């Protein structure tokens, strides 16, 4: 199996933090991620990232939309 190399704009899971985010950039050895619904970026180790399938990415996006429609803050 080949090692996953994230690209800008990829939607990934940070398996270390169990969070989903979009790849926003690269700083030193880290990948900078931002939550799907926006918010504060965090740094993740590339080894702990897993690309989401199309279905998983759509599901994550819909979860954000549904939460906002209920008035929840993410």
mmCIF file with all atom_site columns, C-alpha atoms in Angstrom:
data_model
loop_
_atom_site.group_PDB
_atom_site.id
_atom_site.type_symbol
_atom_site.label_atom_id
_atom_site.label_alt_id
_atom_site.label_comp_id
_atom_site.label_asym_id
_atom_site.label_entity_id
_atom_site.label_seq_id
_atom_site.pdbx_PDB_ins_code
_atom_site.Cartn_x
_atom_site.Cartn_y
_atom_site.Cartn_z
_atom_site.occupancy
_atom_site.B_iso_or_equiv
_atom_site.pdbx_formal_charge
_atom_site.auth_seq_id
_atom_site.auth_comp_id
_atom_site.auth_asym_id
_atom_site.auth_atom_id
_atom_site.pdbx_PDB_model_num
ATOM 1  C CA . UNK A 1 1  ? 0.000   0.000  0.000  1.00 0.00 ? 1  UNK A CA 1
ATOM 2  C CA . UNK A 1 2  ? 1.335   3.445  -0.888 1.00 0.00 ? 2  UNK A CA 1
ATOM 3  C CA . UNK A 1 3  ? 1.504   6.292  1.601  1.00 0.00 ? 3  UNK A CA 1
ATOM 4  C CA . UNK A 1 4  ? -1.236  8.915  1.208  1.00 0.00 ? 4  UNK A CA 1
ATOM 5  C CA . UNK A 1 5  ? 0.036   12.379 0.311  1.00 0.00 ? 5  UNK A CA 1
ATOM 6  C CA . UNK A 1 6  ? -2.611  15.049 0.906  1.00 0.00 ? 6  UNK A CA 1
ATOM 7  C CA . UNK A 1 7  ? -3.156  17.834 -1.618 1.00 0.00 ? 7  UNK A CA 1
ATOM 8  C CA . UNK A 1 8  ? -4.635  21.301 -1.125 1.00 0.00 ? 8  UNK A CA 1
ATOM 9  C CA . UNK A 1 9  ? -8.410  21.082 -0.935 1.00 0.00 ? 9  UNK A CA 1
ATOM 10 C CA . UNK A 1 10 ? -8.575  17.387 -0.020 1.00 0.00 ? 10 UNK A CA 1
ATOM 11 C CA . UNK A 1 11 ? -11.118 16.435 2.622  1.00 0.00 ? 11 UNK A CA 1
ATOM 12 C CA . UNK A 1 12 ? -9.441  14.203 5.174  1.00 0.00 ? 12 UNK A CA 1
ATOM 13 C CA . UNK A 1 13 ? -9.850  12.663 8.596  1.00 0.00 ? 13 UNK A CA 1
ATOM 14 C CA . UNK A 1 14 ? -7.238  13.405 11.228 1.00 0.00 ? 14 UNK A CA 1
ATOM 15 C CA . UNK A 1 15 ? -7.268  9.959  12.824 1.00 0.00 ? 15 UNK A CA 1
ATOM 16 C CA . UNK A 1 16 ? -5.273  11.206 15.805 1.00 0.00 ? 16 UNK A CA 1
ATOM 17 C CA . UNK A 1 17 ? -7.926  13.756 16.761 1.00 0.00 ? 17 UNK A CA 1
ATOM 18 C CA . UNK A 1 18 ? -10.894 12.027 15.137 1.00 0.00 ? 18 UNK A CA 1
ATOM 19 C CA . UNK A 1 19 ? -11.765 15.240 13.266 1.00 0.00 ? 19 UNK A CA 1
ATOM 20 C CA . UNK A 1 20 ? -12.578 15.931 9.629  1.00 0.00 ? 20 UNK A CA 1
ATOM 21 C CA . UNK A 1 21 ? -11.145 18.900 7.779  1.00 0.00 ? 21 UNK A CA 1
ATOM 22 C CA . UNK A 1 22 ? -10.009 20.361 4.488  1.00 0.00 ? 22 UNK A CA 1
ATOM 23 C CA . UNK A 1 23 ? -6.330  20.652 3.655  1.00 0.00 ? 23 UNK A CA 1
ATOM 24 C CA . UNK A 1 24 ? -5.503  24.370 3.687  1.00 0.00 ? 24 UNK A CA 1
ATOM 25 C CA . UNK A 1 25 ? -1.719  24.295 3.545  1.00 0.00 ? 25 UNK A CA 1
ATOM 26 C CA . UNK A 1 26 ? 1.558   22.836 4.641  1.00 0.00 ? 26 UNK A CA 1
ATOM 27 C CA . UNK A 1 27 ? 3.865   24.200 7.348  1.00 0.00 ? 27 UNK A CA 1
ATOM 28 C CA . UNK A 1 28 ? 7.091   22.370 8.036  1.00 0.00 ? 28 UNK A CA 1
ATOM 29 C CA . UNK A 1 29 ? 6.306   18.715 8.686  1.00 0.00 ? 29 UNK A CA 1
ATOM 30 C CA . UNK A 1 30 ? 2.600   19.423 9.329  1.00 0.00 ? 30 UNK A CA 1
ATOM 31 C CA . UNK A 1 31 ? -0.555  19.683 7.250  1.00 0.00 ? 31 UNK A CA 1
ATOM 32 C CA . UNK A 1 32 ? -2.883  22.541 8.146  1.00 0.00 ? 32 UNK A CA 1
ATOM 33 C CA . UNK A 1 33 ? -6.550  21.562 8.307  1.00 0.00 ? 33 UNK A CA 1
ATOM 34 C CA . UNK A 1 34 ? -9.714  23.617 8.708  1.00 0.00 ? 34 UNK A CA 1
ATOM 35 C CA . UNK A 1 35 ? -13.047 22.178 9.874  1.00 0.00 ? 35 UNK A CA 1
ATOM 36 C CA . UNK A 1 36 ? -15.580 21.608 7.086  1.00 0.00 ? 36 UNK A CA 1
ATOM 37 C CA . UNK A 1 37 ? -17.927 24.290 8.428  1.00 0.00 ? 37 UNK A CA 1
ATOM 38 C CA . UNK A 1 38 ? -15.112 26.803 8.906  1.00 0.00 ? 38 UNK A CA 1
ATOM 39 C CA . UNK A 1 39 ? -13.271 27.678 12.041 1.00 0.00 ? 39 UNK A CA 1
ATOM 40 C CA . UNK A 1 40 ? -9.805  27.606 13.470 1.00 0.00 ? 40 UNK A CA 1
ATOM 41 C CA . UNK A 1 41 ? -7.172  25.626 11.607 1.00 0.00 ? 41 UNK A CA 1
ATOM 42 C CA . UNK A 1 42 ? -5.099  22.971 13.314 1.00 0.00 ? 42 UNK A CA 1
ATOM 43 C CA . UNK A 1 43 ? -1.880  21.190 12.448 1.00 0.00 ? 43 UNK A CA 1
ATOM 44 C CA . UNK A 1 44 ? -1.838  17.456 11.828 1.00 0.00 ? 44 UNK A CA 1
ATOM 45 C CA . UNK A 1 45 ? 0.861   14.922 11.102 1.00 0.00 ? 45 UNK A CA 1
ATOM 46 C CA . UNK A 1 46 ? 0.579   13.609 7.543  1.00 0.00 ? 46 UNK A CA 1
ATOM 47 C CA . UNK A 1 47 ? 0.888   10.029 8.835  1.00 0.00 ? 47 UNK A CA 1
ATOM 48 C CA . UNK A 1 48 ? -2.375  10.466 10.750 1.00 0.00 ? 48 UNK A CA 1
ATOM 49 C CA . UNK A 1 49 ? -4.410  11.630 7.765  1.00 0.00 ? 49 UNK A CA 1
ATOM 50 C CA . UNK A 1 50 ? -6.783  9.479  5.802  1.00 0.00 ? 50 UNK A CA 1
ATOM 51 C CA . UNK A 1 51 ? -8.597  10.659 2.668  1.00 0.00 ? 51 UNK A CA 1
ATOM 52 C CA . UNK A 1 52 ? -12.376 10.552 2.867  1.00 0.00 ? 52 UNK A CA 1
ATOM 53 C CA . UNK A 1 53 ? -14.416 8.810  0.229  1.00 0.00 ? 53 UNK A CA 1
ATOM 54 C CA . UNK A 1 54 ? -16.846 10.967 -1.743 1.00 0.00 ? 54 UNK A CA 1
ATOM 55 C CA . UNK A 1 55 ? -19.726 9.615  0.344  1.00 0.00 ? 55 UNK A CA 1
ATOM 56 C CA . UNK A 1 56 ? -17.918 10.377 3.624  1.00 0.00 ? 56 UNK A CA 1
ATOM 57 C CA . UNK A 1 57 ? -17.053 13.926 2.482  1.00 0.00 ? 57 UNK A CA 1
ATOM 58 C CA . UNK A 1 58 ? -20.650 14.618 1.417  1.00 0.00 ? 58 UNK A CA 1
ATOM 59 C CA . UNK A 1 59 ? -21.928 13.224 4.705  1.00 0.00 ? 59 UNK A CA 1
ATOM 60 C CA . UNK A 1 60 ? -19.559 15.466 6.687  1.00 0.00 ? 60 UNK A CA 1
ATOM 61 C CA . UNK A 1 61 ? -20.712 18.500 4.701  1.00 0.00 ? 61 UNK A CA 1
ATOM 62 C CA . UNK A 1 62 ? -24.384 17.658 5.221  1.00 0.00 ? 62 UNK A CA 1
ATOM 63 C CA . UNK A 1 63 ? -23.821 17.253 8.957  1.00 0.00 ? 63 UNK A CA 1
ATOM 64 C CA . UNK A 1 64 ? -22.550 20.849 9.062  1.00 0.00 ? 64 UNK A CA 1
ATOM 65 C CA . UNK A 1 65 ? -25.507 22.136 7.027  1.00 0.00 ? 65 UNK A CA 1
ATOM 66 C CA . UNK A 1 66 ? -27.998 20.276 9.230  1.00 0.00 ? 66 UNK A CA 1
ATOM 67 C CA . UNK A 1 67 ? -26.395 21.552 12.433 1.00 0.00 ? 67 UNK A CA 1
ATOM 68 C CA . UNK A 1 68 ? -26.554 25.136 11.159 1.00 0.00 ? 68 UNK A CA 1
ATOM 69 C CA . UNK A 1 69 ? -30.218 24.721 10.225 1.00 0.00 ? 69 UNK A CA 1
ATOM 70 C CA . UNK A 1 70 ? -30.894 23.708 13.834 1.00 0.00 ? 70 UNK A CA 1
ATOM 71 C CA . UNK A 1 71 ? -29.094 26.812 15.061 1.00 0.00 ? 71 UNK A CA 1
ATOM 72 C CA . UNK A 1 72 ? -26.155 24.899 16.471 1.00 0.00 ? 72 UNK A CA 1
ATOM 73 C CA . UNK A 1 73 ? -22.712 26.458 16.582 1.00 0.00 ? 73 UNK A CA 1
ATOM 74 C CA . UNK A 1 74 ? -19.889 24.231 15.492 1.00 0.00 ? 74 UNK A CA 1
#
